[in-house]
Amino acid sequence: MKILTVCGLGQGTSLILKMNVESVLQSLGVSDADVEHTDVSSASSMNADYIITSNELAQNLEDHSAKIIIVNNYFDEDEIKQALETEFS
Amino acid sequence: MDIILWIAQNIFVTPAILLGLIVLVGLLLQKKGPSQVVSGTFKTIIGFLIINAGANVIVGSLNIFEPMWKEVFNLESSALGEFMGQEAFNNQFGSMVALAMTLGFLINVILARFTKAKYIYLTGHMMFWTTMIFAGILVNSVGTDVSFWGAVIFLAVILGIYWTVQPAVTQPIMRRITGNDNIALGHTSASVALLGALGGKLLGNKDNDSEKLQLPKNLEFLRDSNVITALTMIILFVIGAVVVTVKQTPGSQELMASAGEQNFIVYSIIQSFTFAAGIAVVLMGVRMFIGELVPAFKGIATKIVPGSKPALDVPILFPYAPNAVVLGFLGAFVGAMIWLVIIGNTVAYVFVPTMIVLFFHGAAAGVFGNATGGVRGALLGGFLTSTIVAWGQYFMVRSFIGNTIPDTAMWAADSDMFILGPIVSFLGQLFF
C-alpha cells in the first residue's frame, strides 16, 4: 500500500506529516504501508493508494485515482488518528 | 594506515557516500528492517547527487536572466563572473557540509539536553542550505585551503547554537499565535518574522485581524511552489525580453543571438520554465535525502532529550492565519519588484527574486506581523522580508560568497543567512 503525504513545497511539512502518519499507522497496527512525502505537483503524477493532505491542496488533486484523506493540522496526531481510523481499522 | 588513507580518499571525500553512511548508522541505531535500511541509504546517496544536476540547470537559466536585466538597466554587461559554483563546491567541500550539519545537530541536541532551550531543530532542508551557505561564506573569506576539521567544528558550533537559540527567540510570539507551547518555529525566516512583529506593533492595528478578510479563491494556486516560481520568472523574463528586443544596442543583439533561430521572447519563456524545472530537480534531490535524514535525527533526539519540543518548518503557522500568509507574500512580492528596480539602478546589481524564499519568509513575517498589527502588520512584514532578502542577496553575492557559490546564494540563501552571514565571515577571519 502506497501513501503520499503532500504539502506545497514537499520539503518540511509533508515530511513531518509522513512521520506522524507512520507513527499513527503503527498504533493502528498497519504495517504494510509505504509512506512517501512530496509536493503537490509531483503528487498528481505519482501512483498511490492514498493521499493525505490539507483541504486546500486536496482541490488540486481531485482527479487523482487515489483516495484522498484530509488532515488540516499536520502536527496534530489526534486529528491524523481520527482521519485514518475510519480507513484503516 | 593505507586502508585509512584509502577510505579517506575514496569515501570520505564523496559527500553523497558520507551522508549515506550517516543515514545508515541512524537507521541501524533505530533498528529498522533490512529493506528500510537499504532503501533509506540508497535514496540519500541518489538524492544528494541529484542536487548537482538541478543546480546546473538553474545556473544555465540565471546566466541568461542576469545579462538580460543588466541590459534593461543599462549596466555593464558581464556574466556572473569567475566562481566555483555549486557542483565544484560540492565535490570539494560537500563532506565538510555533511559533517558540519550532523555535528551541528548533535550540538543542538546536547544544548537542548542541558539548557532551558529544549528545542530540537527538525527543518532538515533549511539545516542543509544554512550549512551550505555558511560553508560557502567561510571558504570565501579564509580560502580554499581551510583546514577540514577546523572548518567542520567552526561551522558545527555556530549552527548548533543557531538551531537552539533561534526557536527560543521566536517562541514568545509563537505561543501567542499557536495558543500553546508544544511546537516551535525552526526556520531561517526568524529574523524577518521578528521584524514583522516589531513593525506590526509600531505601525499596525491589531484589531484589524487579517483573518476577518475574505480572500478570493483564485489565489489558491499560490500554494503550489512550482507554479508561482514559473509564473514570476515568466513575468520577469518576458519584460526583460521585450525591452531587449526593442533596444538595438550591441549587448541586446548579442543576447538575442543566443536564442539562435528561435524567437527571443519564446526562448525567454522557456528559460523561465527551465529555472523552475531546475529548482524542482534540486528540491527533489533534497527531499530524497532529507526525508531519510530527519527521521533518523528525530529518533536520536527523542531518545536523548526527553520533553524536547520540535522546531518545525514555516507552514506550521499557516493554519493559524491563512490570510496573513497570502498578505505577507503579496507584501514581499511587491517589495521585491520595487527593490529589483531600485537596486538595479543604484548599485547595479540584478536581484533574483526567488519565489520560494519570498513566499515562505513573507508568510512567516505576515503571520507574525498580523499577530501584533493586523492586516497592515502582515503586509508590512512581507515588505520588510523583501527588503532583507533583496539587499541581503546583493551584499552576499558581492561581498561574502562571490568566489564560492554565489549561484546558490541567489536562490537558496535567505533572511537569517543574510543577517548572520557577515558574522560568520568575520568570525572565520578571526579564527583561521
mmCIF file of C-alpha atoms in Angstrom, chain B residues 6-219:
data_model
loop_
_atom_site.group_PDB
_atom_site.id
_atom_site.type_symbol
_atom_site.label_atom_id
_atom_site.label_comp_id
_atom_site.label_asym_id
_atom_site.label_seq_id
_atom_site.Cartn_x
_atom_site.Cartn_y
_atom_site.Cartn_z
ATOM 1 C CA TRP B 6 42.181 4.698 1.011
ATOM 2 C CA ILE B 7 38.881 5.175 2.852
ATOM 3 C CA ALA B 8 39.591 8.886 3.321
ATOM 4 C CA GLN B 9 40.439 9.399 -0.333
ATOM 5 C CA ASN B 10 37.658 7.288 -1.803
ATOM 6 C CA ILE B 11 34.715 7.506 0.553
ATOM 7 C CA PHE B 12 35.133 10.458 2.883
ATOM 8 C CA VAL B 13 35.601 12.939 0.072
ATOM 9 C CA THR B 14 32.371 11.907 -1.622
ATOM 10 C CA PRO B 15 29.655 13.755 0.307
ATOM 11 C CA ALA B 16 26.869 11.577 -1.096
ATOM 12 C CA ILE B 17 28.501 8.428 0.265
ATOM 13 C CA LEU B 18 29.304 10.130 3.564
ATOM 14 C CA LEU B 19 25.669 11.237 4.019
ATOM 15 C CA GLY B 20 24.568 7.741 3.062
ATOM 16 C CA LEU B 21 26.776 6.354 5.835
ATOM 17 C CA ILE B 22 25.353 8.847 8.363
ATOM 18 C CA VAL B 23 21.800 7.777 7.479
ATOM 19 C CA LEU B 24 22.850 4.112 7.516
ATOM 20 C CA VAL B 25 24.111 4.493 11.090
ATOM 21 C CA GLY B 26 20.912 6.378 12.071
ATOM 22 C CA LEU B 27 18.686 3.669 10.610
ATOM 23 C CA LEU B 28 20.697 0.864 12.233
ATOM 24 C CA LEU B 29 20.546 2.690 15.595
ATOM 25 C CA GLN B 30 16.770 2.742 15.281
ATOM 26 C CA LYS B 31 16.769 -0.992 14.488
ATOM 27 C CA LYS B 32 14.978 -0.593 11.152
ATOM 28 C CA GLY B 33 14.420 -3.622 8.920
ATOM 29 C CA PRO B 34 16.853 -4.502 6.114
ATOM 30 C CA SER B 35 14.631 -3.198 3.304
ATOM 31 C CA GLN B 36 14.244 0.193 5.014
ATOM 32 C CA VAL B 37 17.972 0.385 5.699
ATOM 33 C CA VAL B 38 18.874 -0.321 2.068
ATOM 34 C CA SER B 39 16.266 1.986 0.506
ATOM 35 C CA GLY B 40 16.954 4.781 3.015
ATOM 36 C CA THR B 41 20.698 4.673 2.433
ATOM 37 C CA PHE B 42 20.395 4.462 -1.348
ATOM 38 C CA LYS B 43 17.841 7.281 -1.568
ATOM 39 C CA THR B 44 20.125 9.506 0.493
ATOM 40 C CA ILE B 45 23.014 8.932 -1.925
ATOM 41 C CA ILE B 46 20.900 9.381 -5.059
ATOM 42 C CA GLY B 47 19.186 12.458 -3.611
ATOM 43 C CA PHE B 48 22.446 14.221 -2.910
ATOM 44 C CA LEU B 49 23.749 13.520 -6.402
ATOM 45 C CA ILE B 50 20.546 14.898 -7.963
ATOM 46 C CA ILE B 51 21.227 18.311 -6.375
ATOM 47 C CA ASN B 52 24.274 18.926 -8.582
ATOM 48 C CA ALA B 53 22.255 18.198 -11.711
ATOM 49 C CA GLY B 54 19.485 20.647 -10.794
ATOM 50 C CA ALA B 55 21.937 23.338 -9.707
ATOM 51 C CA ASN B 56 23.486 23.342 -13.181
ATOM 52 C CA VAL B 57 20.081 23.834 -14.785
ATOM 53 C CA ILE B 58 19.389 26.829 -12.527
ATOM 54 C CA VAL B 59 22.762 28.397 -13.328
ATOM 55 C CA GLY B 60 22.115 27.963 -17.061
ATOM 56 C CA SER B 61 18.939 29.985 -16.766
ATOM 57 C CA LEU B 62 20.482 32.616 -14.467
ATOM 58 C CA ASN B 63 23.270 33.097 -16.991
ATOM 59 C CA ILE B 64 20.614 34.500 -19.333
ATOM 60 C CA PHE B 65 18.467 36.251 -16.717
ATOM 61 C CA GLU B 66 21.347 38.318 -15.364
ATOM 62 C CA PRO B 67 22.744 39.830 -18.603
ATOM 63 C CA MET B 68 19.173 40.411 -19.776
ATOM 64 C CA TRP B 69 18.302 42.595 -16.799
ATOM 65 C CA LYS B 70 21.707 44.250 -16.921
ATOM 66 C CA GLU B 71 20.792 45.276 -20.461
ATOM 67 C CA VAL B 72 17.381 46.507 -19.260
ATOM 68 C CA PHE B 73 19.046 48.687 -16.624
ATOM 69 C CA ASN B 74 21.917 49.703 -18.948
ATOM 70 C CA LEU B 75 24.529 48.198 -16.644
ATOM 71 C CA GLU B 76 27.996 46.986 -17.568
ATOM 72 C CA SER B 77 27.207 43.683 -19.167
ATOM 73 C CA SER B 78 29.108 40.749 -17.762
ATOM 74 C CA ALA B 79 28.320 37.180 -16.850
ATOM 75 C CA LEU B 80 28.141 36.070 -13.226
ATOM 76 C CA GLY B 81 31.954 36.138 -13.213
ATOM 77 C CA GLU B 82 34.529 33.634 -12.071
ATOM 78 C CA PHE B 83 33.334 31.456 -9.249
ATOM 79 C CA MET B 84 33.381 27.820 -8.188
ATOM 80 C CA GLY B 85 29.692 27.063 -8.467
ATOM 81 C CA GLN B 86 27.573 24.552 -6.620
ATOM 82 C CA GLU B 87 28.827 21.398 -8.326
ATOM 83 C CA ALA B 88 32.546 22.087 -7.920
ATOM 84 C CA PHE B 89 31.965 23.326 -4.372
ATOM 85 C CA ASN B 90 30.045 20.159 -3.507
ATOM 86 C CA ASN B 91 32.802 17.982 -4.868
ATOM 87 C CA GLN B 92 35.454 19.774 -2.840
ATOM 88 C CA PHE B 93 33.596 20.776 0.339
ATOM 89 C CA GLY B 94 30.450 18.636 0.359
ATOM 90 C CA SER B 95 31.844 16.286 3.010
ATOM 91 C CA MET B 96 32.607 19.298 5.193
ATOM 92 C CA VAL B 97 28.976 20.418 4.812
ATOM 93 C CA ALA B 98 27.588 16.947 5.581
ATOM 94 C CA LEU B 99 29.727 16.517 8.707
ATOM 95 C CA ALA B 100 29.166 20.081 9.955
ATOM 96 C CA MET B 101 25.403 19.622 9.603
ATOM 97 C CA THR B 102 25.462 16.321 11.505
ATOM 98 C CA LEU B 103 27.742 17.581 14.290
ATOM 99 C CA GLY B 104 25.781 20.844 14.464
ATOM 100 C CA PHE B 105 22.625 18.835 15.033
ATOM 101 C CA LEU B 106 24.323 16.851 17.804
ATOM 102 C CA ILE B 107 25.393 20.132 19.453
ATOM 103 C CA ASN B 108 21.757 21.288 19.200
ATOM 104 C CA VAL B 109 20.660 18.060 20.949
ATOM 105 C CA ILE B 110 23.278 18.454 23.687
ATOM 106 C CA LEU B 111 22.340 22.125 24.276
ATOM 107 C CA ALA B 112 18.657 21.152 24.423
ATOM 108 C CA ARG B 113 19.528 18.441 26.925
ATOM 109 C CA PHE B 114 21.428 20.688 29.295
ATOM 110 C CA THR B 115 19.906 24.170 28.908
ATOM 111 C CA LYS B 116 16.415 25.604 29.230
ATOM 112 C CA ALA B 117 16.069 25.911 25.451
ATOM 113 C CA LYS B 118 14.583 22.464 24.834
ATOM 114 C CA TYR B 119 14.176 22.877 21.092
ATOM 115 C CA ILE B 120 15.270 20.281 18.541
ATOM 116 C CA TYR B 121 15.634 21.766 15.058
ATOM 117 C CA LEU B 122 13.994 19.426 12.542
ATOM 118 C CA THR B 123 13.592 21.507 9.385
ATOM 119 C CA GLY B 124 16.101 19.385 7.501
ATOM 120 C CA HIS B 125 16.231 21.186 4.163
ATOM 121 C CA MET B 126 16.900 24.502 5.879
ATOM 122 C CA MET B 127 19.608 22.853 8.005
ATOM 123 C CA PHE B 128 21.234 21.735 4.797
ATOM 124 C CA TRP B 129 21.048 25.090 2.984
ATOM 125 C CA THR B 130 22.194 27.057 6.037
ATOM 126 C CA THR B 131 25.223 24.798 6.419
ATOM 127 C CA MET B 132 25.925 25.010 2.691
ATOM 128 C CA ILE B 133 25.756 28.819 2.602
ATOM 129 C CA PHE B 134 27.791 29.281 5.792
ATOM 130 C CA ALA B 135 30.426 26.903 4.386
ATOM 131 C CA GLY B 136 30.442 28.969 1.178
ATOM 132 C CA ILE B 137 30.972 32.145 3.225
ATOM 133 C CA LEU B 138 33.751 30.591 5.310
ATOM 134 C CA VAL B 139 35.674 29.283 2.300
ATOM 135 C CA ASN B 140 35.136 32.618 0.561
ATOM 136 C CA SER B 141 36.641 34.559 3.468
ATOM 137 C CA VAL B 142 39.516 32.292 4.502
ATOM 138 C CA GLY B 143 40.373 30.499 1.257
ATOM 139 C CA THR B 144 40.050 27.034 -0.238
ATOM 140 C CA ASP B 145 42.990 25.705 1.796
ATOM 141 C CA VAL B 146 40.937 25.988 5.010
ATOM 142 C CA SER B 147 41.608 23.167 7.475
ATOM 143 C CA PHE B 148 38.947 20.482 7.007
ATOM 144 C CA TRP B 149 38.278 19.586 10.642
ATOM 145 C CA GLY B 150 38.754 23.175 11.806
ATOM 146 C CA ALA B 151 36.026 24.272 9.408
ATOM 147 C CA VAL B 152 33.739 21.381 10.368
ATOM 148 C CA ILE B 153 33.975 22.235 14.081
ATOM 149 C CA PHE B 154 33.715 26.001 13.482
ATOM 150 C CA LEU B 155 30.544 25.581 11.401
ATOM 151 C CA ALA B 156 29.022 22.932 13.681
ATOM 152 C CA VAL B 157 29.370 25.170 16.764
ATOM 153 C CA ILE B 158 27.786 28.180 15.015
ATOM 154 C CA LEU B 159 24.974 26.048 13.594
ATOM 155 C CA GLY B 160 24.341 24.166 16.843
ATOM 156 C CA ILE B 161 23.972 27.440 18.734
ATOM 157 C CA TYR B 162 21.818 28.992 16.000
ATOM 158 C CA TRP B 163 19.493 25.968 15.807
ATOM 159 C CA THR B 164 18.983 26.086 19.584
ATOM 160 C CA VAL B 165 18.678 29.846 20.079
ATOM 161 C CA GLN B 166 16.537 30.695 17.032
ATOM 162 C CA PRO B 167 13.436 28.703 18.126
ATOM 163 C CA ALA B 168 13.829 30.058 21.678
ATOM 164 C CA VAL B 169 13.848 33.663 20.428
ATOM 165 C CA THR B 170 10.694 33.268 18.328
ATOM 166 C CA GLN B 171 8.822 31.186 20.897
ATOM 167 C CA PRO B 172 7.137 34.053 22.852
ATOM 168 C CA ILE B 173 5.294 35.150 19.695
ATOM 169 C CA MET B 174 4.765 31.537 18.593
ATOM 170 C CA ARG B 175 2.943 30.915 21.874
ATOM 171 C CA ARG B 176 0.673 33.850 21.070
ATOM 172 C CA ILE B 177 -0.030 32.552 17.536
ATOM 173 C CA THR B 178 -0.494 28.843 18.286
ATOM 174 C CA GLY B 179 -2.037 29.252 21.729
ATOM 175 C CA ASN B 180 0.207 26.540 23.189
ATOM 176 C CA ASP B 181 3.837 25.768 23.918
ATOM 177 C CA ASN B 182 4.146 22.414 22.151
ATOM 178 C CA ILE B 183 5.793 23.349 18.865
ATOM 179 C CA ALA B 184 8.384 25.930 17.893
ATOM 180 C CA LEU B 185 9.445 27.611 14.666
ATOM 181 C CA GLY B 186 12.631 26.163 13.215
ATOM 182 C CA HIS B 187 13.259 28.197 10.096
ATOM 183 C CA THR B 188 15.641 30.769 8.661
ATOM 184 C CA SER B 189 12.829 33.334 8.449
ATOM 185 C CA ALA B 190 13.066 34.058 12.190
ATOM 186 C CA SER B 191 14.705 37.452 11.642
ATOM 187 C CA VAL B 192 12.054 38.743 9.239
ATOM 188 C CA ALA B 193 9.277 37.213 11.358
ATOM 189 C CA LEU B 194 10.523 39.159 14.373
ATOM 190 C CA LEU B 195 10.915 42.293 12.246
ATOM 191 C CA GLY B 196 7.339 41.804 11.033
ATOM 192 C CA ALA B 197 6.112 41.504 14.605
ATOM 193 C CA LEU B 198 8.038 44.637 15.587
ATOM 194 C CA GLY B 199 6.807 46.582 12.545
ATOM 195 C CA GLY B 200 3.244 45.434 13.174
ATOM 196 C CA LYS B 201 3.481 46.573 16.775
ATOM 197 C CA LEU B 202 4.793 50.015 15.843
ATOM 198 C CA LEU B 203 2.738 50.785 12.738
ATOM 199 C CA GLY B 204 -0.080 48.233 12.560
ATOM 200 C CA ASN B 205 -3.516 47.921 14.020
ATOM 201 C CA LYS B 206 -4.007 44.722 15.944
ATOM 202 C CA ASP B 207 -7.812 44.956 15.925
ATOM 203 C CA ASN B 208 -7.921 44.724 12.133
ATOM 204 C CA ASP B 209 -7.124 40.984 12.152
ATOM 205 C CA SER B 210 -6.360 39.573 8.690
ATOM 206 C CA GLU B 211 -8.472 36.501 9.370
ATOM 207 C CA LYS B 212 -11.628 38.655 9.189
ATOM 208 C CA LEU B 213 -10.895 39.279 5.487
ATOM 209 C CA GLN B 214 -12.380 37.190 2.699
ATOM 210 C CA LEU B 215 -9.646 36.357 0.205
ATOM 211 C CA PRO B 216 -10.550 35.381 -3.366
ATOM 212 C CA LYS B 217 -10.492 31.665 -4.185
ATOM 213 C CA ASN B 218 -8.366 32.423 -7.251
ATOM 214 C CA LEU B 219 -5.304 32.830 -5.069
#
